[in-house]
PDB file of C-alpha atoms in Angstrom:
ATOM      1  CA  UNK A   1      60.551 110.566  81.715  1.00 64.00           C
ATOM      2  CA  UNK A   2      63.853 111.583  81.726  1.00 90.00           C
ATOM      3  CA  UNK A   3      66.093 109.428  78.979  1.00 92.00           C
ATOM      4  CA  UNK A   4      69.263 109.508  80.154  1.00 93.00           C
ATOM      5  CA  UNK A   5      68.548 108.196  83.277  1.00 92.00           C
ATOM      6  CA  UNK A   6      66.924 105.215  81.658  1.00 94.00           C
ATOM      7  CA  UNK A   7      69.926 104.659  79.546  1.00 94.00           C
ATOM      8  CA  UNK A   8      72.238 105.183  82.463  1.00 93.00           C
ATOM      9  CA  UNK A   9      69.914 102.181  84.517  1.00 93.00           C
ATOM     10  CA  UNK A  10      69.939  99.839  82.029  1.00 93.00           C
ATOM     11  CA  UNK A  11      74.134 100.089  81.747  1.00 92.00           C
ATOM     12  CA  UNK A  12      74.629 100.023  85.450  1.00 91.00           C
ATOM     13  CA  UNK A  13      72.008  96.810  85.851  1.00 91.00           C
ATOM     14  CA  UNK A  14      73.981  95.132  82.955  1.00 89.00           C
ATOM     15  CA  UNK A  15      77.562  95.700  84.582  1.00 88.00           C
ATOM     16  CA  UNK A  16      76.640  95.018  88.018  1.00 89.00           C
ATOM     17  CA  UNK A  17      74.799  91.808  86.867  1.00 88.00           C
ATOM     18  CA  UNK A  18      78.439  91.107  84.869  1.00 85.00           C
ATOM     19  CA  UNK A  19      80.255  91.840  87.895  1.00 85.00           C
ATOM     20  CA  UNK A  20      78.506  89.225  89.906  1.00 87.00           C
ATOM     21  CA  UNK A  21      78.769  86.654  87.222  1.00 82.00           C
ATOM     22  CA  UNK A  22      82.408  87.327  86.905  1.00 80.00           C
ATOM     23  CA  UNK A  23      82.570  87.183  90.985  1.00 81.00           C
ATOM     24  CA  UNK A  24      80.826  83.783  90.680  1.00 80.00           C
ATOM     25  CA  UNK A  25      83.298  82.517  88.439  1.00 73.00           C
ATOM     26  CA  UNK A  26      80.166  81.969  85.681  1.00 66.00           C
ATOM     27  CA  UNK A  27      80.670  82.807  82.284  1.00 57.00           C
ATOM     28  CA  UNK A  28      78.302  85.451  80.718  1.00 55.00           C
ATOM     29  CA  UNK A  29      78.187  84.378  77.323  1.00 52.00           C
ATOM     30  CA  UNK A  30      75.610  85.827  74.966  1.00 50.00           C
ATOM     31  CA  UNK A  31      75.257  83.036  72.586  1.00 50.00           C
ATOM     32  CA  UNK A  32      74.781  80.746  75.293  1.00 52.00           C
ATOM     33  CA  UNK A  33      71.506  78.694  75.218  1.00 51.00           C
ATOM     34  CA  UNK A  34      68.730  79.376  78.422  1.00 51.00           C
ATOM     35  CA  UNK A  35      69.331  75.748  78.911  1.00 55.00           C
ATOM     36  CA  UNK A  36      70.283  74.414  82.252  1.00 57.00           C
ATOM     37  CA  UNK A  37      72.864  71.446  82.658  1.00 58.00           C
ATOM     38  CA  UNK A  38      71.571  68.798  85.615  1.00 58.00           C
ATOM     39  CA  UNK A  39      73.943  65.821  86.217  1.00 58.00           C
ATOM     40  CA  UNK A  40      72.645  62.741  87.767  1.00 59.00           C
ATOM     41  CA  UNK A  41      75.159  60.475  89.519  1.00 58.00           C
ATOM     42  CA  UNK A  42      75.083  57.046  90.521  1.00 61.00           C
ATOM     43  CA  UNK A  43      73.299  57.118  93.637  1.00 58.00           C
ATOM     44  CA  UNK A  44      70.438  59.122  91.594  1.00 55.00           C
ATOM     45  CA  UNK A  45      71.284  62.717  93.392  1.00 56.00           C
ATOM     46  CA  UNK A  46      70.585  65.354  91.090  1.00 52.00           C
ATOM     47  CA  UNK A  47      72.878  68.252  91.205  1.00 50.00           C
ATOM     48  CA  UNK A  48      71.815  71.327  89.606  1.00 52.00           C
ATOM     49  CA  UNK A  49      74.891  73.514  87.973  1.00 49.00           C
ATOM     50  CA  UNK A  50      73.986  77.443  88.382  1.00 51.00           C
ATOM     51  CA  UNK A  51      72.981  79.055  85.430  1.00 50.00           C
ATOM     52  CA  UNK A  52      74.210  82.365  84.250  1.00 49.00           C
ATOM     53  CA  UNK A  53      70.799  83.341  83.472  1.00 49.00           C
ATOM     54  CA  UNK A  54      68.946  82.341  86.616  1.00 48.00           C
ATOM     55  CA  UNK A  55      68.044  84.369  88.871  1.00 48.00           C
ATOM     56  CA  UNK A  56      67.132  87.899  88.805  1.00 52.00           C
ATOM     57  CA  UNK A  57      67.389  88.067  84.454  1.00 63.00           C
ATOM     58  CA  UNK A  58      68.787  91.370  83.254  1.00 70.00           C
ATOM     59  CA  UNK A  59      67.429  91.978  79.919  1.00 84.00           C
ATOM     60  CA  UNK A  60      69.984  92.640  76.661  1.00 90.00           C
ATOM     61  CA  UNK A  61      67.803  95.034  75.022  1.00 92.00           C
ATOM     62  CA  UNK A  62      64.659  97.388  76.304  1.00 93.00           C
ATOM     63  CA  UNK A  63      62.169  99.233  74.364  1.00 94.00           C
ATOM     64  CA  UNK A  64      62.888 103.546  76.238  1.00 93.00           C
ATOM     65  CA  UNK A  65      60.334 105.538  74.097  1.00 93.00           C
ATOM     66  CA  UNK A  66      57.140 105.106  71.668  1.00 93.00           C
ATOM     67  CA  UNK A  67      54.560 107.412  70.257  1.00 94.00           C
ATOM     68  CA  UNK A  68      51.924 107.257  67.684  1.00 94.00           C
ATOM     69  CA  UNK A  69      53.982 107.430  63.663  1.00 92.00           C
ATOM     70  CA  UNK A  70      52.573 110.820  62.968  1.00 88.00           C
ATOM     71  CA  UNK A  71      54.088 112.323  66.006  1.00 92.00           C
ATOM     72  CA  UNK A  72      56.522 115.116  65.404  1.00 89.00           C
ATOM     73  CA  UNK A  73      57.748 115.049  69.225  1.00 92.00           C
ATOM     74  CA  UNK A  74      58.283 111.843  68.637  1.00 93.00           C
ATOM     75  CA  UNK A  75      60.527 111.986  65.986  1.00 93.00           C
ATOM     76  CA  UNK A  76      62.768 113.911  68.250  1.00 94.00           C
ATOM     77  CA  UNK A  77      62.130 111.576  70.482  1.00 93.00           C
ATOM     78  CA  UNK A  78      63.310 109.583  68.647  1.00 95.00           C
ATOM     79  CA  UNK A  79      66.765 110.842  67.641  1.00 95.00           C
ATOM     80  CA  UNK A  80      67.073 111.282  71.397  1.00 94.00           C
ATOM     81  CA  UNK A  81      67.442 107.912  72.185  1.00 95.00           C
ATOM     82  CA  UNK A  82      69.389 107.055  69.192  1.00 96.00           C
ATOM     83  CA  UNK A  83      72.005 110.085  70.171  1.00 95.00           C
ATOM     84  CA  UNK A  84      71.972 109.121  73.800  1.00 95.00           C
ATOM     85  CA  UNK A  85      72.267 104.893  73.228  1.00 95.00           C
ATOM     86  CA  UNK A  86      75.445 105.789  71.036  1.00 94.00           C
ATOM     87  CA  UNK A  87      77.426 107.610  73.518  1.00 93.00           C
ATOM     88  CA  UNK A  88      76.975 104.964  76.007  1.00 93.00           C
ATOM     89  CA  UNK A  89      78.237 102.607  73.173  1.00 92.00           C
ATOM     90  CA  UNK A  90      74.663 100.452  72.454  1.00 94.00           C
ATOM     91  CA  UNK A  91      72.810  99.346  70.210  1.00 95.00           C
ATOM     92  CA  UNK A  92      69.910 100.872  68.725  1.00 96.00           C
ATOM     93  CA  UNK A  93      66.738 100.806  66.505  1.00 96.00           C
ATOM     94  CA  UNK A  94      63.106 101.932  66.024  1.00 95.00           C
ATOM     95  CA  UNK A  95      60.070  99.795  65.081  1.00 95.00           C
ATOM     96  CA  UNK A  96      56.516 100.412  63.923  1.00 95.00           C
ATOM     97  CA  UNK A  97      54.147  98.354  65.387  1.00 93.00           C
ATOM     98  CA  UNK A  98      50.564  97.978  65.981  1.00 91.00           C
ATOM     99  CA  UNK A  99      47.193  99.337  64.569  1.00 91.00           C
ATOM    100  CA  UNK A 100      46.957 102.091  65.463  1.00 91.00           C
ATOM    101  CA  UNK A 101      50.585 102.444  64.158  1.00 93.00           C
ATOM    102  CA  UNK A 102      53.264 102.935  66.775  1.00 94.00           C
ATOM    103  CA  UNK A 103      57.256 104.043  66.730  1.00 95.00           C
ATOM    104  CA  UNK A 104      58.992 102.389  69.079  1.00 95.00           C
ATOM    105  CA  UNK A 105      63.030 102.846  69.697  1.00 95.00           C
ATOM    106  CA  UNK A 106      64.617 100.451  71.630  1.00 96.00           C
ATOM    107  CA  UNK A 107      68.291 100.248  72.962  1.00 95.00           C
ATOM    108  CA  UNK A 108      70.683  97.257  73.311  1.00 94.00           C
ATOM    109  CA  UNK A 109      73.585  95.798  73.975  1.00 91.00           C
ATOM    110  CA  UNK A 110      75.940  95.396  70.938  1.00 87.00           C
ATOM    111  CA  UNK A 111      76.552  91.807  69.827  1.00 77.00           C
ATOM    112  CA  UNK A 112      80.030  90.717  70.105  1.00 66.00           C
ATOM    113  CA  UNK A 113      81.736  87.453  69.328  1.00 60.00           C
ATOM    114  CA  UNK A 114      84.062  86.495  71.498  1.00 51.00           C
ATOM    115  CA  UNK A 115      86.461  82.902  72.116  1.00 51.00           C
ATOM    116  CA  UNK A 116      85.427  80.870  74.511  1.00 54.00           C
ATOM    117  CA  UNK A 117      86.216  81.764  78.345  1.00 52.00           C
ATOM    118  CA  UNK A 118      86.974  85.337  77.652  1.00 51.00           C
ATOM    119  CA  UNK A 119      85.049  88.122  79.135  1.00 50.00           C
ATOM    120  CA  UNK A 120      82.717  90.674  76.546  1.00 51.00           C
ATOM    121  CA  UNK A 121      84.067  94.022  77.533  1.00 54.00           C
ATOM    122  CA  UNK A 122      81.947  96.167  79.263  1.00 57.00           C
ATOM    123  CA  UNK A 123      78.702  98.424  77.451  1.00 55.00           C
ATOM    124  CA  UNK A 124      80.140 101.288  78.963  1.00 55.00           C
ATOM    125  CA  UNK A 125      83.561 101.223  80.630  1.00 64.00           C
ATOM    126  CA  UNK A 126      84.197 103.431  82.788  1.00 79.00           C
ATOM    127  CA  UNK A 127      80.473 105.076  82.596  1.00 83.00           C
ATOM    128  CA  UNK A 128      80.815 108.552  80.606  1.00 87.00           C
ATOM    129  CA  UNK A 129      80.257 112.106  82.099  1.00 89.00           C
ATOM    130  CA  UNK A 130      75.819 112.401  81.582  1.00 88.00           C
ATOM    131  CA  UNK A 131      75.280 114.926  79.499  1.00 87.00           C
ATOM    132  CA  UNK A 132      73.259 116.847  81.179  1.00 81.00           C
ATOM    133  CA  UNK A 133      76.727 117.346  82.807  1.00 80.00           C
ATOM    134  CA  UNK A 134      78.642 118.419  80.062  1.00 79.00           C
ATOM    135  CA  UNK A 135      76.827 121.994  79.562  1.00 73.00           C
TER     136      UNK A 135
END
């Protein structure tokens, strides 16, 4: 598995999935509820408003690597996907889970508040150089 083409994925299936919103005039707001608004008029038509998140749902967040705790590849791992989530400007973290116990690092989207109607800047605008690129 190679990680930075994961990483690289998961940014370009975010934008592009931004970049439709945006061309559909919807706002992609990521404290906005899953809910979906139906209006009912007068004569009893139903007219269902599109939802950002219908569709084809790109997820915020993915889990890119685990391996059993005691794993010393894993560690570096690891640090891998930590390294590589930061210079593409996300989020990220590692978990244990399970019995037997599991590390797990996952990478995400940051969390930004933003004022109503104005668009969350992009993960990773333009995309960097990989780095497989830069030696």
């Amino acid at each position: 598995m190679d990680l930075e083409s994961e990483v690289r994925k998961f940014v370009e299936r975010w934008e592009e999935k931004e970049r439709k919103a945006e061309a559909e005039g919807l706002l992609t707001d990521p404290d906005s509820s899953d809910d979906e608004i139906v209006f009912v008029g007068r004569n009893g038509q139903m007219n269902d408003l599109r939802s950002p998140h219908s569709g084809d749902e790109v997820k915020r967040e993915m889990m890119l690597f685990d391996t059993p705790v005691g794993d010393q590849g894993g560690t570096f791992g690891r640090w891998l996907v930590h390294h590589i989530g930061t210079y593409y400007g996300l989020r990220t973290w590692s978990v244990t889970v399970g019995n037997p116990a599991r590390r797990e690092a996952y990478i995400g989207l940051k969390e930004t508040k933003l004022k109503p109607g104005v668009r969350r800047p992009s993960a990773c605008s333009p995309m960097p150089r990989p780095l497989w690129g830069m030696v």
